[in-house]
PDB file of C-alpha atoms in Angstrom:
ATOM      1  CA  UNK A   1       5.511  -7.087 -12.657  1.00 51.00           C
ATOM      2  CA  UNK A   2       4.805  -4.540 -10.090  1.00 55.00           C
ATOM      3  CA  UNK A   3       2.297  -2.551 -11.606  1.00 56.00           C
ATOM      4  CA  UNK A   4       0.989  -5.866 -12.773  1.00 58.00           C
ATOM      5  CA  UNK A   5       1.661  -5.945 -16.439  1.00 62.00           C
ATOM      6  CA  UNK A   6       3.903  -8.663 -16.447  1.00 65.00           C
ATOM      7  CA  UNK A   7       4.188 -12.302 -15.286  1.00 69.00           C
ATOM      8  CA  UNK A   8       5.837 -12.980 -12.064  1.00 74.00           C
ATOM      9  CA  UNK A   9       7.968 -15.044 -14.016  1.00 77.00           C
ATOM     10  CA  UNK A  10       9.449 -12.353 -15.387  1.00 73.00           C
ATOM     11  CA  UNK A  11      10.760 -10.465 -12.439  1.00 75.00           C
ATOM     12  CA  UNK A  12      14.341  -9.970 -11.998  1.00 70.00           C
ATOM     13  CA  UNK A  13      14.041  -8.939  -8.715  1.00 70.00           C
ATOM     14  CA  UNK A  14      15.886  -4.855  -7.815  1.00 67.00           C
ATOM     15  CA  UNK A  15      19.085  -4.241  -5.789  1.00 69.00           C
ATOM     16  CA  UNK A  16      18.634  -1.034  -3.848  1.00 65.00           C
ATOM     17  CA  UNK A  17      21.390   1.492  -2.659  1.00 61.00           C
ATOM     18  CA  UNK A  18      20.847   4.404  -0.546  1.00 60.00           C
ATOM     19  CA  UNK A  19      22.950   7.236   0.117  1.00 55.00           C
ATOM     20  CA  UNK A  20      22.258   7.392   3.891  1.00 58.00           C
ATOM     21  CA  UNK A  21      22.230   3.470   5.311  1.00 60.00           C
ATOM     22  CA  UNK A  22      19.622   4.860   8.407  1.00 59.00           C
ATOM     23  CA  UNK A  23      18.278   2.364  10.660  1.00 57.00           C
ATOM     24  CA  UNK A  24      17.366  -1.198   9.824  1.00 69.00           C
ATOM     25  CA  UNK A  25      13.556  -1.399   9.565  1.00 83.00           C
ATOM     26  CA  UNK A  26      10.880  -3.938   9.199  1.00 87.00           C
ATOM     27  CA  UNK A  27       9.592  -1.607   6.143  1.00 83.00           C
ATOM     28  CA  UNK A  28      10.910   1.140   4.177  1.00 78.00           C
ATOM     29  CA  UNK A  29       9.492   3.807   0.959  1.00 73.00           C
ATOM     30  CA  UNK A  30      10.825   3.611  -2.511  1.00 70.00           C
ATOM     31  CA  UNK A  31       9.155   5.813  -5.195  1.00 63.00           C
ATOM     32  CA  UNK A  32       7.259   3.891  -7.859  1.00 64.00           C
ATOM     33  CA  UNK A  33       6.993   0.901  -5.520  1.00 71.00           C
ATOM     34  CA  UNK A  34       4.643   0.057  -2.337  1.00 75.00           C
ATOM     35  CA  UNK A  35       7.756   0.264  -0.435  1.00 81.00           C
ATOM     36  CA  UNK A  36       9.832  -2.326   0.952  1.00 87.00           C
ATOM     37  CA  UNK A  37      10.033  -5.026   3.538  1.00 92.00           C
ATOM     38  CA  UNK A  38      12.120  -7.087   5.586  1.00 92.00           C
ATOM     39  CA  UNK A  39      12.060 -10.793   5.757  1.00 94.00           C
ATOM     40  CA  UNK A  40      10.380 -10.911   8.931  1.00 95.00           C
ATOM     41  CA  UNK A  41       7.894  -8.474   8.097  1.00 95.00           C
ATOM     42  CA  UNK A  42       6.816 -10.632   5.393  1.00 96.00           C
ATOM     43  CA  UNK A  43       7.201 -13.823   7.359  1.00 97.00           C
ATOM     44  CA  UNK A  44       4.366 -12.090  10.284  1.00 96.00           C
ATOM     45  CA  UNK A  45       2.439 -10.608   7.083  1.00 96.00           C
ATOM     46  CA  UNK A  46       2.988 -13.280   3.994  1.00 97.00           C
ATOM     47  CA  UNK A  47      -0.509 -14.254   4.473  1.00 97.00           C
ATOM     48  CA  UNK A  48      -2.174 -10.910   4.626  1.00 95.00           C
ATOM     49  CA  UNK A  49       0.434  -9.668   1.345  1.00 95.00           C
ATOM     50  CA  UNK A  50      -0.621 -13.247  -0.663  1.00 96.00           C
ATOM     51  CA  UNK A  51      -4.097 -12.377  -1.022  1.00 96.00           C
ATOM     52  CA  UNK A  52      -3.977  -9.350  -3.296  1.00 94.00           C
ATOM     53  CA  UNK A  53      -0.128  -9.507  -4.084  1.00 93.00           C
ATOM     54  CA  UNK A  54       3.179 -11.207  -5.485  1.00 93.00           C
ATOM     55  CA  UNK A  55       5.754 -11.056  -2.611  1.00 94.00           C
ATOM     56  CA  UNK A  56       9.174 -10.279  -4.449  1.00 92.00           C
ATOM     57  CA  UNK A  57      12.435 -10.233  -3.793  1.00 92.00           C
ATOM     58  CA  UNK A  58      14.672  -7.243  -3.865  1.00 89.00           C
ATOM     59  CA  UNK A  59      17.755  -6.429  -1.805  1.00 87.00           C
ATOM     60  CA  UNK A  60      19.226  -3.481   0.232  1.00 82.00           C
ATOM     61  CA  UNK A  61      22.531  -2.932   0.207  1.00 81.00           C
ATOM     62  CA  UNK A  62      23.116  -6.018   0.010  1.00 84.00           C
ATOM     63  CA  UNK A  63      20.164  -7.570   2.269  1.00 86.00           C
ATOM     64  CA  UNK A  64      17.148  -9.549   0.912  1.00 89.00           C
ATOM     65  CA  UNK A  65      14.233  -7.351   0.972  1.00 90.00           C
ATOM     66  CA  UNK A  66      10.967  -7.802  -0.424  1.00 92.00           C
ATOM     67  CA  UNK A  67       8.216  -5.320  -2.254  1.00 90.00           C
ATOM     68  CA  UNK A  68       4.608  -6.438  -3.744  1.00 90.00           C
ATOM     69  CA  UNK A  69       3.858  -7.083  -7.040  1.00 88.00           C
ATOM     70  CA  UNK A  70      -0.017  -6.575  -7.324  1.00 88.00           C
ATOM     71  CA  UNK A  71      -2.354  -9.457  -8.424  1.00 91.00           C
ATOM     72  CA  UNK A  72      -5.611  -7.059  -8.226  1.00 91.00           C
ATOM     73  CA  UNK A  73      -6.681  -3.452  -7.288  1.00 91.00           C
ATOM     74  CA  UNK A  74     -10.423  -3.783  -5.400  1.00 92.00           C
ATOM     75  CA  UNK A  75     -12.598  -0.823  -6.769  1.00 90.00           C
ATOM     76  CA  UNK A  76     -13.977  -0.727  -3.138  1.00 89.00           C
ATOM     77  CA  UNK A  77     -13.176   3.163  -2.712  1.00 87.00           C
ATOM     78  CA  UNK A  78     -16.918   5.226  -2.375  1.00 87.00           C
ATOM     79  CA  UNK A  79     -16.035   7.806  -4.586  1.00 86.00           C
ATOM     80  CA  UNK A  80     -19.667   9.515  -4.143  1.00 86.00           C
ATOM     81  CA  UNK A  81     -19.172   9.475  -0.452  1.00 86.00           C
ATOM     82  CA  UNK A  82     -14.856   9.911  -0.011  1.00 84.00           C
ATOM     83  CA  UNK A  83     -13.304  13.572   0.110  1.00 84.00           C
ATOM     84  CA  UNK A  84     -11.436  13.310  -3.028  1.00 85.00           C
ATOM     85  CA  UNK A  85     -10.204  16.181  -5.212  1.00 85.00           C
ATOM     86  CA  UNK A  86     -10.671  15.904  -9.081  1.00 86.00           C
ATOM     87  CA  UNK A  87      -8.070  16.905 -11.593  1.00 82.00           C
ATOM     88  CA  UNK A  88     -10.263  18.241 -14.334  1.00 82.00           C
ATOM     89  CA  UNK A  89      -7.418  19.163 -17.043  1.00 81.00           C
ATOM     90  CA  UNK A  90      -6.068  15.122 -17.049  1.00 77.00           C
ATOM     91  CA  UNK A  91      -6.891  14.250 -20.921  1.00 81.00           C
ATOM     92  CA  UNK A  92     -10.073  13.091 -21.585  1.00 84.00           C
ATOM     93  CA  UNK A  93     -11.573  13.841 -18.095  1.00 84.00           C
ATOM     94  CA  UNK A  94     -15.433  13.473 -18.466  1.00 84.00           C
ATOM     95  CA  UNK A  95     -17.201  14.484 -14.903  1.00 79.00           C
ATOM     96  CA  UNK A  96     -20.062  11.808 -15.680  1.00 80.00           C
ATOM     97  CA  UNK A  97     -17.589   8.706 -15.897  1.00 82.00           C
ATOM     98  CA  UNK A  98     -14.798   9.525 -13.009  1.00 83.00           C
ATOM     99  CA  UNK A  99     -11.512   7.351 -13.637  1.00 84.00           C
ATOM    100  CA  UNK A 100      -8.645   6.523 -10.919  1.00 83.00           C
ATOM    101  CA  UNK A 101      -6.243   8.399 -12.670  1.00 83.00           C
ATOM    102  CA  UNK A 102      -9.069  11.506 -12.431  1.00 83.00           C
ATOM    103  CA  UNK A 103      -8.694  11.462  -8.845  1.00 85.00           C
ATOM    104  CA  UNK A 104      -5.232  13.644  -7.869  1.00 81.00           C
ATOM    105  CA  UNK A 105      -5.911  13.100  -3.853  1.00 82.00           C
ATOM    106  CA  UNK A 106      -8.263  11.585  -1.173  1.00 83.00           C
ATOM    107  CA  UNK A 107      -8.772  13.343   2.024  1.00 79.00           C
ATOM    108  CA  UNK A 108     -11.734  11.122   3.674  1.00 82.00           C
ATOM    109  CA  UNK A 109     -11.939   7.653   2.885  1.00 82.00           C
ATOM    110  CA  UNK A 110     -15.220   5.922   2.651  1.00 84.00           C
ATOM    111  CA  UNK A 111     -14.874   2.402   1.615  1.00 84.00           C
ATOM    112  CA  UNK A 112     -17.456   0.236   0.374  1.00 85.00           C
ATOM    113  CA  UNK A 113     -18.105  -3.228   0.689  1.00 79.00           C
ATOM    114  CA  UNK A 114     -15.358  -3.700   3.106  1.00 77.00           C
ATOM    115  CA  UNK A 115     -17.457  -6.439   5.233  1.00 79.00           C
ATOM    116  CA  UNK A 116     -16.724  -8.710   2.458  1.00 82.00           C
ATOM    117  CA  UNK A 117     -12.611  -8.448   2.654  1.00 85.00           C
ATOM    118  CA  UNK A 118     -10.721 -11.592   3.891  1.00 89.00           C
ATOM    119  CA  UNK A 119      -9.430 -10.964   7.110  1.00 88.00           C
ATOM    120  CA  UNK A 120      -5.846 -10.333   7.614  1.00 91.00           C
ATOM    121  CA  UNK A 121      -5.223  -8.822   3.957  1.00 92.00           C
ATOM    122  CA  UNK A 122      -3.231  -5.875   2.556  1.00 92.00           C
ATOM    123  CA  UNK A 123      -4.760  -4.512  -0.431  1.00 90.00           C
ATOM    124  CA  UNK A 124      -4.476  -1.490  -2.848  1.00 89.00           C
ATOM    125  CA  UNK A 125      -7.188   0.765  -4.396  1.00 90.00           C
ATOM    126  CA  UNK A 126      -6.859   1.807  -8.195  1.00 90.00           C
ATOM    127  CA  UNK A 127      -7.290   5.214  -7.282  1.00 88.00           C
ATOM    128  CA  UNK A 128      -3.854   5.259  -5.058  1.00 83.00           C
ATOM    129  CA  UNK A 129      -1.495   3.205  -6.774  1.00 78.00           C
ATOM    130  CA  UNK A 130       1.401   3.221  -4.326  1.00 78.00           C
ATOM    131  CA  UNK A 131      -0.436   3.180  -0.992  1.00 84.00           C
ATOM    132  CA  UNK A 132      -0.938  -0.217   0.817  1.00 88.00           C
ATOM    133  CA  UNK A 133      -4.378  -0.694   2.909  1.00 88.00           C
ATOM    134  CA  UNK A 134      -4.875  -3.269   5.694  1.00 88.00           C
ATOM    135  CA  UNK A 135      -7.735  -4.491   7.581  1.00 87.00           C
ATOM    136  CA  UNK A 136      -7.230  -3.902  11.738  1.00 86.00           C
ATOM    137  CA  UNK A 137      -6.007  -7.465  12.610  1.00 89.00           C
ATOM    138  CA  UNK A 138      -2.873  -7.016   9.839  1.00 91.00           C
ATOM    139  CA  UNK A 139      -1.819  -3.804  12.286  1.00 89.00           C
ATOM    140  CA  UNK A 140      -2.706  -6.377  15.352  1.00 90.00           C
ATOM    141  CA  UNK A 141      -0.127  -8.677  14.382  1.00 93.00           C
ATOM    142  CA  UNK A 142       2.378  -5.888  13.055  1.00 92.00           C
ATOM    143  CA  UNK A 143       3.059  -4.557  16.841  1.00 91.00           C
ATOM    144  CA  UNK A 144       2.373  -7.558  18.479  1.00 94.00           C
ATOM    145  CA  UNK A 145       5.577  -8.673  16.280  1.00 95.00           C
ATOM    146  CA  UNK A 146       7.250  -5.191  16.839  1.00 93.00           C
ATOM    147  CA  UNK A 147       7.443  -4.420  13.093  1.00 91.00           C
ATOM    148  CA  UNK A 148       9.792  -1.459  13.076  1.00 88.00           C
ATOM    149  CA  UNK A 149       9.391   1.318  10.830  1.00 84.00           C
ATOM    150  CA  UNK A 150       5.498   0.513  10.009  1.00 83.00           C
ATOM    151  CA  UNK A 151       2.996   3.615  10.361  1.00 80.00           C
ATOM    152  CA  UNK A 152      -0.871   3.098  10.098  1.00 83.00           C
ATOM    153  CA  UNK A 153      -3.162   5.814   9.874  1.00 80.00           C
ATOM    154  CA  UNK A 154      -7.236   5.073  10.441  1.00 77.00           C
ATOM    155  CA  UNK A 155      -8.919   5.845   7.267  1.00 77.00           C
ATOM    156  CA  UNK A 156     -12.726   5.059   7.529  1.00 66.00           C
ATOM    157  CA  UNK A 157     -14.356   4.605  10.863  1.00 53.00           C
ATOM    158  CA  UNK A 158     -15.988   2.741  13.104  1.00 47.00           C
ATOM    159  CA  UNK A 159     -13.026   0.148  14.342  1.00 43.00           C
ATOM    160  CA  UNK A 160     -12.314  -2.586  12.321  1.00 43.00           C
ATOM    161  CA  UNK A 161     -12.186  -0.677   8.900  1.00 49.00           C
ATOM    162  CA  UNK A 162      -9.406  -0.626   6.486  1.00 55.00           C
ATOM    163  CA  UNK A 163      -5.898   1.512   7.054  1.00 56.00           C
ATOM    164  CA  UNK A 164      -3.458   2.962   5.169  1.00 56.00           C
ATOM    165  CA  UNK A 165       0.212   1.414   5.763  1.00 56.00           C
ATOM    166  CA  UNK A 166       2.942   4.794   5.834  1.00 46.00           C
ATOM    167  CA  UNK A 167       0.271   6.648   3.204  1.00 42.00           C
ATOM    168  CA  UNK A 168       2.372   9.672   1.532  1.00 34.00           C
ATOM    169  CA  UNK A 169       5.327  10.895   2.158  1.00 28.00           C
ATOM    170  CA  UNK A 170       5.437  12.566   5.956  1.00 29.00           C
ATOM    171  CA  UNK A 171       5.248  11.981   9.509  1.00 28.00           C
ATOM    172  CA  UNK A 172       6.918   8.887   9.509  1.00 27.00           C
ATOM    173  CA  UNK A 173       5.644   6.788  13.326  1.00 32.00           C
ATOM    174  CA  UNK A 174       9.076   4.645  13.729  1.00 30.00           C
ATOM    175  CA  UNK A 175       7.728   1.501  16.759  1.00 33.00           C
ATOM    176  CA  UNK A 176      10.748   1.233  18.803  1.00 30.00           C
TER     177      UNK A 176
END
């Protein structure tokens, strides 16, 4: 259901236990999944998440979370014009037809046809899986509702363009 394989019918939903409790956030990283996030995360974003994603249920020790379940990758990623690095030994890698699974990193984003996203949405590319884009209003209404735990990180300039939501592993930006 996650990856999109399955019917949402089918989901079980998860229940999540981590060695180290932390602090409570509005969003948190699991591997394999586009991370995690509280009720009222989702009940400031639902609208934004609905567009491109399944909101499901999972729980944390206990407490209802919620992860995304996506409906449909957008192929909006300008692969010509992006910083990307190519792994050339993935099986059946031809350089004159470039797939997402080809692509082992982006370092400058370059998205095309953005104009045309609906505005607030949180999307995903097929060439990073696990990362979560937004347009600038869905960060907007994240601090205006003091989302805890959410990073964003400009990808693509001028203002107004997509972002990544806690991209990669590092430097998590904790609003307090």
């Amino acid at each position: 259901v996650i990856r999109g394989s399955l019917p949402v019918s089918e989901w079980k939903g998860l229940d999540f236990e981590c060695r180290d409790e932390g602090v409570a956030t509005d969003w948190d990283f699991f591997d394999e999944l586009t991370g995690i996030f509280s009720a009222r995360a989702v009940e400031v974003l639902r609208d934004a998440m609905e567009v491109y994603f399944h909101v499901l249920p999972v729980t944390l020790h206990s407490v209802p979370y919620f992860t995304l379940g996506c409906k449909q990758r957008l192929n909006i990623l300008d692969t010509e014009k992006s910083q990307i690095d190519i792994d050339t030994n993935f099986p059946n890698y031809d350089p004159s037809n470039l797939r997402p699974e080809d692509i082992s990193g982006i370092y400058q984003y370059y998205f095309k046809d953005k104009k045309s996203l609906p505005d607030p949405v949180i999307f995903s590319i097929p060439q990073q899986r696990n990362t979560l884009y937004c347009t600038e209003s869905v960060v907007q209404l994240a601090r205006e509702a003091n989302l805890k735990g959410i990073r964003f990180q400009v990808l693509d300039s001028p203002r107004g363009s997509p972002k990544a939501i806690n991209e990669g592993w590092g430097g998590w930006e904790w609003n307090e």
